[in-house]
Coordinates of C-alpha atoms in Angstrom, one line a residue:
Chain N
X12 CA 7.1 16.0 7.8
X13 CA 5.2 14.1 5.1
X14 CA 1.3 13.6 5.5
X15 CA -1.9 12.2 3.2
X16 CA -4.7 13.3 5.2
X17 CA -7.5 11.4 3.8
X18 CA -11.3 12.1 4.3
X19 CA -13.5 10.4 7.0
X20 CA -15.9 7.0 6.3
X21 CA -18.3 6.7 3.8
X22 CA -22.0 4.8 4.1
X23 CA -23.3 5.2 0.9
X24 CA -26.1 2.8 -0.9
X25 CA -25.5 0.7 -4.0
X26 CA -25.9 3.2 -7.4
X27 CA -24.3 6.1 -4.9
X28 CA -21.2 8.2 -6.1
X29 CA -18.6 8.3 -3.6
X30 CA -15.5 11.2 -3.5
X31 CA -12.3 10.7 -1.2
X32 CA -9.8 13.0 -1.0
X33 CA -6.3 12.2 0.1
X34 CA -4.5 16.1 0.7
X35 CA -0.7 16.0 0.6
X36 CA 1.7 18.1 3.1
X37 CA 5.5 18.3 3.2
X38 CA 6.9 18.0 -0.3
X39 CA 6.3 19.3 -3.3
X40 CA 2.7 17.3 -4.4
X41 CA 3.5 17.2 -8.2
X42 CA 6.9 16.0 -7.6
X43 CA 5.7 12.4 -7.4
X44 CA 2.8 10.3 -8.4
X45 CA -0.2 8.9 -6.3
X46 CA -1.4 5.5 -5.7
X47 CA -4.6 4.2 -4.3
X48 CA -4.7 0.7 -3.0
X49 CA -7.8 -1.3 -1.8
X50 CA -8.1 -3.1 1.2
X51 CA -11.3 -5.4 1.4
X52 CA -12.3 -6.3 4.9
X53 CA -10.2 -8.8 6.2
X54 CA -8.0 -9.1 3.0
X55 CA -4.6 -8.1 1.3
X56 CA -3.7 -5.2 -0.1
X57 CA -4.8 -4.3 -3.8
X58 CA -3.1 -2.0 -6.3
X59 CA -6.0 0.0 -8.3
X60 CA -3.5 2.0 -10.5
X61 CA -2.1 5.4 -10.1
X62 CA -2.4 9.3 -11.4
X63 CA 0.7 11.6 -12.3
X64 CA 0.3 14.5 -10.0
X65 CA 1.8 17.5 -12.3
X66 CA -0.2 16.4 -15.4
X67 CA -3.3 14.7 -14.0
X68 CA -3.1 11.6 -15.9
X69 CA -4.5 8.5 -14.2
X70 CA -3.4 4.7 -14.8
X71 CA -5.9 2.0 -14.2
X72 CA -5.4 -1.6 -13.2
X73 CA -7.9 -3.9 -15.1
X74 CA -10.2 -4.1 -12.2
X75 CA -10.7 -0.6 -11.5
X76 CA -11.4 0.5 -15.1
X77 CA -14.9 1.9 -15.7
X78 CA -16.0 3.2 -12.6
X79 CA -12.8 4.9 -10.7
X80 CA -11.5 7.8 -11.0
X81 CA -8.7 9.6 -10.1
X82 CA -8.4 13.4 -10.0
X83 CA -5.5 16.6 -8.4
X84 CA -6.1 19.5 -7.5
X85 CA -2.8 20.7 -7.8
X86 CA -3.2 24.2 -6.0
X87 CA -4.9 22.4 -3.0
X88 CA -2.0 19.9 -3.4
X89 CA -4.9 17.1 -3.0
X90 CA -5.8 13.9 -4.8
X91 CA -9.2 12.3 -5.2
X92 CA -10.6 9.1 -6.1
X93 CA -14.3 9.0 -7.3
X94 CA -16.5 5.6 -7.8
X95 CA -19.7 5.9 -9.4
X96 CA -22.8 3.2 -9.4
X97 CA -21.5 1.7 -6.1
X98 CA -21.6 -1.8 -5.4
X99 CA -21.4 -4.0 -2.3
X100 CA -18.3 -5.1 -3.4
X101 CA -17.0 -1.4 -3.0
X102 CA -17.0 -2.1 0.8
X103 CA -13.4 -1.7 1.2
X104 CA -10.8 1.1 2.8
X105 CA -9.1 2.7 0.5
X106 CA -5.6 4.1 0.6
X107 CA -3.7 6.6 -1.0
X108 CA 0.0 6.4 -1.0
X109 CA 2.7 8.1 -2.2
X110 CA 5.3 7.1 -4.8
X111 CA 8.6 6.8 -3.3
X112 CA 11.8 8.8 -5.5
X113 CA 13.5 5.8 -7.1
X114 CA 12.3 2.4 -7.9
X115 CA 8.5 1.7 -7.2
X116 CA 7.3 1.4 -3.6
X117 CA 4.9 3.6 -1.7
X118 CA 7.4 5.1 1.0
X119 CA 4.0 7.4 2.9
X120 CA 0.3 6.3 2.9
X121 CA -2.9 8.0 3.7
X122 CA -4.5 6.6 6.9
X123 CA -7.6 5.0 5.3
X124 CA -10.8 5.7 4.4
X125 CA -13.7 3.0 5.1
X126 CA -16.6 3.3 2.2
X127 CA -19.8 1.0 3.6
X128 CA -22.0 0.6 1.0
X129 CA -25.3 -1.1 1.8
X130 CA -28.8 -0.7 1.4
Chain D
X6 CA -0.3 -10.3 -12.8
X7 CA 2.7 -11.5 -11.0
X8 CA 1.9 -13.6 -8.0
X9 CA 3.2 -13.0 -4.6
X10 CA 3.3 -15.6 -2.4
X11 CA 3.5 -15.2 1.8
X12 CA 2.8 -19.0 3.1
X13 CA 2.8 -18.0 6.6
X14 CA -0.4 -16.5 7.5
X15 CA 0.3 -16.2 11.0
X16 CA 3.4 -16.2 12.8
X17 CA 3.2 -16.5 16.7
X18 CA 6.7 -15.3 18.8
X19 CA 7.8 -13.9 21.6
X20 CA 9.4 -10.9 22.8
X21 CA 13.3 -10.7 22.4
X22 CA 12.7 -13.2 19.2
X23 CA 13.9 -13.4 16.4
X24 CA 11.8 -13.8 13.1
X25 CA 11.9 -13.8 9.6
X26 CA 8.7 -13.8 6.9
X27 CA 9.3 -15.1 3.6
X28 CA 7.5 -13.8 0.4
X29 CA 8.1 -15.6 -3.1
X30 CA 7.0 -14.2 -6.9
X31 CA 6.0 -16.2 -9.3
X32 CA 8.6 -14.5 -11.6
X33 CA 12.1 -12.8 -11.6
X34 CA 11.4 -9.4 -10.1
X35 CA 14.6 -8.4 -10.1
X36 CA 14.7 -7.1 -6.5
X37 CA 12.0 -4.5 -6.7
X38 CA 10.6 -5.9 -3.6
X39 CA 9.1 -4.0 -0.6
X40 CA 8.0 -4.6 2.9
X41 CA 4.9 -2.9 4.7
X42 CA 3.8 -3.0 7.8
X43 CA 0.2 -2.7 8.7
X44 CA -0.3 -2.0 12.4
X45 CA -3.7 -3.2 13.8
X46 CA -5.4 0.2 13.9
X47 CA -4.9 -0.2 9.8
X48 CA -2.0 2.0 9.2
X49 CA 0.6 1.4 6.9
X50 CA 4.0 2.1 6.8
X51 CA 6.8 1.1 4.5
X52 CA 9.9 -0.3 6.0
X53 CA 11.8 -1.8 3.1
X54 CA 12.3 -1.2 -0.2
X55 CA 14.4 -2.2 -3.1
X56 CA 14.6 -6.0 -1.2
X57 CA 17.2 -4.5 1.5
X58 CA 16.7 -0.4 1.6
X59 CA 15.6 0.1 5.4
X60 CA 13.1 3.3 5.0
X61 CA 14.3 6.2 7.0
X62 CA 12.9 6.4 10.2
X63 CA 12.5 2.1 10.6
X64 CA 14.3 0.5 13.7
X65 CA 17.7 -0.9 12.6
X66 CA 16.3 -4.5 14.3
X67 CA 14.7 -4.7 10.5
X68 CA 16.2 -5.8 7.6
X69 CA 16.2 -7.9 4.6
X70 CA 17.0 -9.7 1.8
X71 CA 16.5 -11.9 -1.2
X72 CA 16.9 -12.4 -5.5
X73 CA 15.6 -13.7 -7.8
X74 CA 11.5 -14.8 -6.9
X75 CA 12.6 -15.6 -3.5
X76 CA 12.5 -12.6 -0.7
X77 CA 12.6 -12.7 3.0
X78 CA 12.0 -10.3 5.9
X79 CA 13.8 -10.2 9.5
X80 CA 12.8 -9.1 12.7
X81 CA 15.0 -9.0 15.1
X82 CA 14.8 -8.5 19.0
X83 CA 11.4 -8.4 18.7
X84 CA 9.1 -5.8 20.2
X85 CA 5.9 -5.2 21.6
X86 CA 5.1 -2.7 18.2
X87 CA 5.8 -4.9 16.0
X88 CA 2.3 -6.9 16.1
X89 CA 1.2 -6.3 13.0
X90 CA 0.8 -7.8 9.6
X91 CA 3.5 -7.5 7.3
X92 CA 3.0 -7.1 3.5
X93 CA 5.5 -7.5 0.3
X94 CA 4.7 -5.8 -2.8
X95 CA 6.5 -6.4 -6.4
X96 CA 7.2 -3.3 -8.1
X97 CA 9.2 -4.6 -11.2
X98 CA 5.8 -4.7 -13.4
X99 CA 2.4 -3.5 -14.4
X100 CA -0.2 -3.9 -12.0
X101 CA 1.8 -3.8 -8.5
X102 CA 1.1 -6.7 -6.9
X103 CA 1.4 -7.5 -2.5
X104 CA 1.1 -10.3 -0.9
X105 CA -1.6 -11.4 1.2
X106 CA 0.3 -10.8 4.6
X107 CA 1.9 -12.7 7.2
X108 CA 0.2 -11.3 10.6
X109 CA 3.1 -11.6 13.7
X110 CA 1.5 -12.3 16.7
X111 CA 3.5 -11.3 20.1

């Protein structure tokens, strides 16, 4: 069956670099793209962009240009997203999700991962 | 961005209910509309996409439908699992946008 295992939570201060992995099992990994969605505590759901799995190209939404990044390891059939010079606003879980096959919705997600930052 | 309205915040029912959740766009999106549910441990799951396309695995007591800006979400026979918060999400343009969630209370 399909799983995105992400990594576990995250306290990290504000200037910090933060790395979490999302690892992909039960399809082929660069057969569709990955998305990574914020979740701010006690808020909605927000797209940050996405990466094409079989080339490595990522896609940023205006808000998440600058200090995201999103990485594969296509061997390891894993994703990562990296933010560098945290900021209290950071404090968010993150998602990963996976593209569905036809039009654009996210048919598996990652379970979370929680990033506190705080000093 | 194209706005996605949910007006209901909350949503209080009972068990054996019937319920429906209502999501608007602030443009056409041609019915790339999708349904999430987040449960409240925080997982997500899809159960609808393409306004009416129940995701495999979903009860058959789900189902949807809509055009145009205007998109709507039905629970029926309601159950004990289903307290969660329920998300749409446009995906007929650049950036994805969701809703801010109607949470079902039991």
């Amino acid at each position: 069956q399909i799983q995105l295992v992400q990594s576990g939570p995250e306290l990290k201060k504000p200037g910090e670099t933060v790395k979490i992995s999302c690892k992909a099992s039960g399809y082929t990994f660069t057969d569709y793209s990955m998305h990574w969605v914020k979740q701010a505590p006690g808020k909605g759901l927000k797209w940050m962009g996405w990466i094409n799995t079989e080339t490595g190209e990522p896609t940023y939404a205006e808000d998440f240009k600058g200090r995201f990044a999103f990485s594969v390891v296509t061997s390891a059939s894993t994703a990562y997203l990296q933010i560098i010079n945290l900021k209290n606003e950071d404090t968010a879980t993150y998602f990963c999700a996976k593209r569905g096959l036809t039009t654009a919705h996210f048919d598996y997600w990652g379970q979370g991962t929680t990033l506190t930052v705080s000093s | 961005d194209v706005q996605m309205t949910q007006t209901t915040s909350s949503l209080s029912a009972s068990l054996g209910d019937r319920v429906t959740i209502s999501c608007r766009a602030g443009q056409d999106i041609s019915n790339y509309l999708n349904w999430y549910q987040q449960k409240p441990d925080g997982t997500v799951q899809l159960l609808i996409y393409y306004t009416s396309r129940l995701h495999s695995g979903v009860p058959s007591r789900f189902s949807a439908s809509g055009s145009g800006p205007d998109y709507s979400l039905t629970i029926s026979n309601l159950e004990q699992e289903d307290l969660a918060t329920y998300f749409c999400q446009q995906g007929n343009t650049l950036p994805f946008t969701f809703g801010s969630g109607t949470k079902l209370e039991i």
